[in-house]
PDB file of C-alpha atoms in Angstrom:
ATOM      1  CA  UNK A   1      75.467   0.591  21.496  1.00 43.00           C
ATOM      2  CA  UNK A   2      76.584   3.404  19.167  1.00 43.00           C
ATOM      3  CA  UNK A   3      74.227   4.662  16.602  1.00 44.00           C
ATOM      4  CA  UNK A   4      74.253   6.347  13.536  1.00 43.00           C
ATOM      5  CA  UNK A   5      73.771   9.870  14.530  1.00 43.00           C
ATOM      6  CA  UNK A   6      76.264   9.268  17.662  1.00 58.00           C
ATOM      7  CA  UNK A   7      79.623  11.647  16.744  1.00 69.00           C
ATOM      8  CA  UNK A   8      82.757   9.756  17.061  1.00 74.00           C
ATOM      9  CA  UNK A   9      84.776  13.009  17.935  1.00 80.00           C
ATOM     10  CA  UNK A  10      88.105  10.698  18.991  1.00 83.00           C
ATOM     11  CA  UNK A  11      90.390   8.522  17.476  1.00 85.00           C
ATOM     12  CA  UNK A  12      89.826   6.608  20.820  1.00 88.00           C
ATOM     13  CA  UNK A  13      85.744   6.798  20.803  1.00 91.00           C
ATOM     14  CA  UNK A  14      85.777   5.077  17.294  1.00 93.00           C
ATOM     15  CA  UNK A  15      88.143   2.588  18.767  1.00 94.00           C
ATOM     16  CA  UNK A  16      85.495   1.977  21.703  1.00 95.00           C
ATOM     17  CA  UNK A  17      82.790   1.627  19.378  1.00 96.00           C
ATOM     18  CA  UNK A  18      84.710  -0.975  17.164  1.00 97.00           C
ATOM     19  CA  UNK A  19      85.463  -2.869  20.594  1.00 97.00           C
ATOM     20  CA  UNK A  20      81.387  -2.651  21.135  1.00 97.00           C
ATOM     21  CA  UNK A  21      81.013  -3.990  17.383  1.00 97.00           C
ATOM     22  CA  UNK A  22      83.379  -6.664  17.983  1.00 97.00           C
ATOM     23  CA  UNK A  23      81.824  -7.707  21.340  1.00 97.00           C
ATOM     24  CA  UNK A  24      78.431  -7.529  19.501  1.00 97.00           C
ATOM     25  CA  UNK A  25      79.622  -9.787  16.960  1.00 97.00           C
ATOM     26  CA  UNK A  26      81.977 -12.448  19.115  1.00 96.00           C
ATOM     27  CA  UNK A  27      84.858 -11.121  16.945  1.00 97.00           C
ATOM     28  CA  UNK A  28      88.286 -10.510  18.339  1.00 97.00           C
ATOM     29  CA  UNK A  29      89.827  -7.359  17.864  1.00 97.00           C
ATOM     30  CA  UNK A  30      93.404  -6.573  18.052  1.00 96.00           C
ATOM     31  CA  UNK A  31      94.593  -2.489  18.489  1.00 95.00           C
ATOM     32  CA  UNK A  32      97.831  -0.847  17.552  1.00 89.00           C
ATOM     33  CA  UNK A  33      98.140   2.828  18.499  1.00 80.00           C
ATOM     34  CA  UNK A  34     100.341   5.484  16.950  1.00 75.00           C
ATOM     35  CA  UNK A  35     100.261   8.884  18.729  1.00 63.00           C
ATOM     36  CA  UNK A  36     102.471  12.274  18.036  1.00 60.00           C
ATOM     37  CA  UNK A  37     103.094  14.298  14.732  1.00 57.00           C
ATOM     38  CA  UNK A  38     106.250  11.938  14.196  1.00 53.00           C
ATOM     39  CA  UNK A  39     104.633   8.724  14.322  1.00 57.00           C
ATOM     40  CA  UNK A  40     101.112   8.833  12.393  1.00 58.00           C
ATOM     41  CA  UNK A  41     101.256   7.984   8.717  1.00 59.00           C
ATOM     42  CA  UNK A  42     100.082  11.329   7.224  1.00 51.00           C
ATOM     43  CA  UNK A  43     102.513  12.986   9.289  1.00 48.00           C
ATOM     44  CA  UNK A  44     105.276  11.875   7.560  1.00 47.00           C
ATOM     45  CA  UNK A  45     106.726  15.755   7.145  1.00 48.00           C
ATOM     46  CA  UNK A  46     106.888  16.075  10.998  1.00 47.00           C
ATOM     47  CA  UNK A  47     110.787  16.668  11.875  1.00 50.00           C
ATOM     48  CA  UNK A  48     112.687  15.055  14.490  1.00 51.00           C
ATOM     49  CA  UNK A  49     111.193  14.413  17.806  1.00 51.00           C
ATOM     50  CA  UNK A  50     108.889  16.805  16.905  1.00 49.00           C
ATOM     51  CA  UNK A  51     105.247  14.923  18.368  1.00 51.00           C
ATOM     52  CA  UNK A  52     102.805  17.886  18.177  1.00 52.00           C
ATOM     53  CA  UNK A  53     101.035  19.661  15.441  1.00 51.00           C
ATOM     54  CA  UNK A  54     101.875  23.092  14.633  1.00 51.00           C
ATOM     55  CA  UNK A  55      98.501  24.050  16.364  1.00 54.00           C
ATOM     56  CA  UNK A  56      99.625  22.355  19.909  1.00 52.00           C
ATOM     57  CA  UNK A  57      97.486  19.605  19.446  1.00 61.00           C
ATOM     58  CA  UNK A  58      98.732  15.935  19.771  1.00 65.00           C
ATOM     59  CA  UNK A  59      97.609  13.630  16.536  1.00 73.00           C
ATOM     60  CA  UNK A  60      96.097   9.927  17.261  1.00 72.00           C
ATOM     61  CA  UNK A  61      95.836   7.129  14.669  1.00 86.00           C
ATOM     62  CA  UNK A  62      94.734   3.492  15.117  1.00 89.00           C
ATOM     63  CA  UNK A  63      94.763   0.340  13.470  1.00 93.00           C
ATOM     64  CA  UNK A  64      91.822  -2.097  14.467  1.00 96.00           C
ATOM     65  CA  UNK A  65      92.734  -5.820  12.825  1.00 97.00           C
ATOM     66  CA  UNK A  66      89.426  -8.226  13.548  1.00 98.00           C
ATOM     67  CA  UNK A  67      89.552 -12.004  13.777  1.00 96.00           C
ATOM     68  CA  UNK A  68      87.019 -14.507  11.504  1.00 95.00           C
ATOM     69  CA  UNK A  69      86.200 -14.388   8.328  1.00 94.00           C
ATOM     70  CA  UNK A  70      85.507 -11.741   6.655  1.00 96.00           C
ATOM     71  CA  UNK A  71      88.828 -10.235   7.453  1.00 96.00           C
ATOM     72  CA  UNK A  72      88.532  -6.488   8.445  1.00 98.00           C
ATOM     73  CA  UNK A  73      90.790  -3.805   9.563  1.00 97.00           C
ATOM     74  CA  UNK A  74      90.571  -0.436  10.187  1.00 97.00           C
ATOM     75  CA  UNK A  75      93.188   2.594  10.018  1.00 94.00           C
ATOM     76  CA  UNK A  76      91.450   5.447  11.959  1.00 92.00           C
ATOM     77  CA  UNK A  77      93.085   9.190  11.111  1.00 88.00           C
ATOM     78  CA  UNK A  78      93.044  12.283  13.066  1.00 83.00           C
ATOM     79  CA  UNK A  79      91.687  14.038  10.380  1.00 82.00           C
ATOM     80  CA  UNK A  80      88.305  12.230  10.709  1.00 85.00           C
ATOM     81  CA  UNK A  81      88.174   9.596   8.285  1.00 90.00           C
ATOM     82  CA  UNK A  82      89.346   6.004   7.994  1.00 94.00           C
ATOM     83  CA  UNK A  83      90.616   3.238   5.444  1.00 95.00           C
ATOM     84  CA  UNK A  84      88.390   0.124   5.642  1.00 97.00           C
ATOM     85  CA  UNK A  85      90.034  -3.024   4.022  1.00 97.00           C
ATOM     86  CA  UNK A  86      87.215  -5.868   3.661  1.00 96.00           C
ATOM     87  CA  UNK A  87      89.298  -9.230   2.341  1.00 95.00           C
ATOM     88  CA  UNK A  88      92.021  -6.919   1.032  1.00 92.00           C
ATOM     89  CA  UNK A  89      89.500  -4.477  -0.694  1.00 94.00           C
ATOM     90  CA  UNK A  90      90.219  -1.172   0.290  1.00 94.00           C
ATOM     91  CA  UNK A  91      87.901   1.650   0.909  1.00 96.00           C
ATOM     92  CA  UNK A  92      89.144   4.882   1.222  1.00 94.00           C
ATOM     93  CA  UNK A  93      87.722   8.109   3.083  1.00 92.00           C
ATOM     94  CA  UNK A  94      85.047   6.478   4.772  1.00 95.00           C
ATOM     95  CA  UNK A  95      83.907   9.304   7.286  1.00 94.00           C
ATOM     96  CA  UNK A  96      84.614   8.061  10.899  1.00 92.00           C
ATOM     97  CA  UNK A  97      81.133   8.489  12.319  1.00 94.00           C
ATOM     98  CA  UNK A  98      80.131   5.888   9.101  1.00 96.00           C
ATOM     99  CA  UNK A  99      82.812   3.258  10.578  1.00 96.00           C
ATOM    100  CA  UNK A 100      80.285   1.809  13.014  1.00 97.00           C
ATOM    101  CA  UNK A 101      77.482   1.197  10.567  1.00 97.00           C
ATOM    102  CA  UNK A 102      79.885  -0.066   8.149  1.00 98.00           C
ATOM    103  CA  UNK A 103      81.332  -2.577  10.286  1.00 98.00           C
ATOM    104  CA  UNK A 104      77.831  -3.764  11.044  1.00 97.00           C
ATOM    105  CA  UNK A 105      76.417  -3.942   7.412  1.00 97.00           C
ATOM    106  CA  UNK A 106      79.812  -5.847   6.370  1.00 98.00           C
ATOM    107  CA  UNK A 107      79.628  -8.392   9.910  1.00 97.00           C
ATOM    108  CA  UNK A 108      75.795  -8.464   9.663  1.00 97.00           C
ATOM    109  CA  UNK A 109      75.802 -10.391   6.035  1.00 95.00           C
ATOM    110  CA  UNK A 110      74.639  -6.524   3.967  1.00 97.00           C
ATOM    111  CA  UNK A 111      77.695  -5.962   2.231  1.00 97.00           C
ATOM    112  CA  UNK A 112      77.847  -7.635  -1.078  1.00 97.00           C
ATOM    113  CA  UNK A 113      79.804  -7.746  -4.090  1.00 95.00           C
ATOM    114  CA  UNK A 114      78.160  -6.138  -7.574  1.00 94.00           C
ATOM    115  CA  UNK A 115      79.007  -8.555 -11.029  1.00 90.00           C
ATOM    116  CA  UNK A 116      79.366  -6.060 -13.813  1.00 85.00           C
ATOM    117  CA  UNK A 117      79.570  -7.659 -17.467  1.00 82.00           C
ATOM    118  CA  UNK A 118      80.958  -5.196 -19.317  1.00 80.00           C
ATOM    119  CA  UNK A 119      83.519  -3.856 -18.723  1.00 77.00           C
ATOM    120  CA  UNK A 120      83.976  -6.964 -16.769  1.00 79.00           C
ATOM    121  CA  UNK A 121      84.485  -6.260 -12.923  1.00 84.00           C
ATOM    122  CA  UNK A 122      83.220  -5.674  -9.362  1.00 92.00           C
ATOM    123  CA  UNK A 123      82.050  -3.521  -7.075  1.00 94.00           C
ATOM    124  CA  UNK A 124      81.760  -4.291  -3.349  1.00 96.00           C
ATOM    125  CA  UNK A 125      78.548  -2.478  -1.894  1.00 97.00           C
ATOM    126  CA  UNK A 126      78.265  -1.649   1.596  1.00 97.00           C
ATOM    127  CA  UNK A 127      75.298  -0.370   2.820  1.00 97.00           C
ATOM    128  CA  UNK A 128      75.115   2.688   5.425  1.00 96.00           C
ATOM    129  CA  UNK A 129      72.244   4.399   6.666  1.00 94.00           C
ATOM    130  CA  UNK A 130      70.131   6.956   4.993  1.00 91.00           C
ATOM    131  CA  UNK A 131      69.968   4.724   1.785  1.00 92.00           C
ATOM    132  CA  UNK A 132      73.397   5.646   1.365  1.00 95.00           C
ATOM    133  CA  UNK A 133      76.171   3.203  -0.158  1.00 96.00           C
ATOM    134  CA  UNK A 134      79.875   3.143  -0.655  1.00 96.00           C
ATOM    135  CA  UNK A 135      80.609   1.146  -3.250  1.00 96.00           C
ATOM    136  CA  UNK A 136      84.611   0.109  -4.257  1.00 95.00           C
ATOM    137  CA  UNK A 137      85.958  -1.435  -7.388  1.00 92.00           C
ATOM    138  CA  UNK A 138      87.611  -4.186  -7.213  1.00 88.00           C
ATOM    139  CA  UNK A 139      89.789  -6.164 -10.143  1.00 75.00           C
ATOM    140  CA  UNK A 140      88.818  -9.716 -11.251  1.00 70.00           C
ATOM    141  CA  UNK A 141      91.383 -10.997  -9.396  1.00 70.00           C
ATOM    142  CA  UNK A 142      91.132 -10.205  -5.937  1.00 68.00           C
ATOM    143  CA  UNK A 143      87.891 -12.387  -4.813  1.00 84.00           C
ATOM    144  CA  UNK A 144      87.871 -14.372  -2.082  1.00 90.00           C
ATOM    145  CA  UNK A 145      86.155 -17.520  -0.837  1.00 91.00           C
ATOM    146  CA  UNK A 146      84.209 -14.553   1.748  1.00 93.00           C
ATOM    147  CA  UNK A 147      83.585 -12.022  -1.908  1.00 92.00           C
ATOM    148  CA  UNK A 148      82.805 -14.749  -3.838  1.00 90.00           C
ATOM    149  CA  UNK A 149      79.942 -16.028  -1.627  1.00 92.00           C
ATOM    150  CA  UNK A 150      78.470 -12.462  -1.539  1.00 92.00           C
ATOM    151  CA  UNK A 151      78.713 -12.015  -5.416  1.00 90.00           C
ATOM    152  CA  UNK A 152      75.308 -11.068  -6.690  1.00 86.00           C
TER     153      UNK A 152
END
């Protein structure tokens, strides 16, 4: 098991500790891997057949899709960061060593979603540790059967 203060220093350990999560959690876990200056997204300035970085080093990017409800994917960057999507909601710049206790606090029932009256919206809150949160805005249309359940 991977805990919080555990460095994810790779593309490929944060993919090995969201196979762990999705073992822990009976989920299936489906992984697409893009690898070279010419085929990761934020790379799209890399020329022709050109697969390394100007440095020399060789840029890896994933993209985790889970199975079950809620539905979850992950787009891990070699820059250290990730784009979580919880039932469509994105969540941008989520620091890759947070990607394991995010994953838990969403498949382990802590995530919810925040009602605001006025103006009216929501906010999905995801838990992490150190009483820190990341919380997302999300329009009035976008809920879910999984959101709407968690709506508080």
């Amino acid at each position: 098991m991977i805990s919080r203060m555990d460095r994810l220093p790779t593309t490929e350990a944060a993919v090995a500790a969201c196979r762990a999560i999705a073992d822990e959690y009976a989920r299936e876990m489906e992984v697409t891997h893009d690898i070279g200056a010419d085929q990761t997204s934020r790379r799209t300035a890399a020329g022709v057949g050109v697969t390394i970085d100007p440095d020399g080093s060789l840029p890896h990017e994933a993209f985790v899709e889970f199975g079950g409800s809620p539905r979850v994917t992950v787009r891990l960057y070699p820059e250290d960061d990730a784009l979580i999507a919880v039932e469509g909601v994105e969540c941008p710049d989520i620091p890759r060593d947070d990607v394991p206790a995010f994953l838990r606090s969403v498949f382990g029932r802590l995530a919810y979603v925040k009602a605001r009256r006025f103006p009216p919206g929501y906010f999905l809150v995801v838990p992490l540790p150190g009483d820190r949160t990341h919380k997302e805005y999300m329009p009035l249309i976008s809920l879910s059967p999984w959101l709407s359940s968690r709506v508080r």
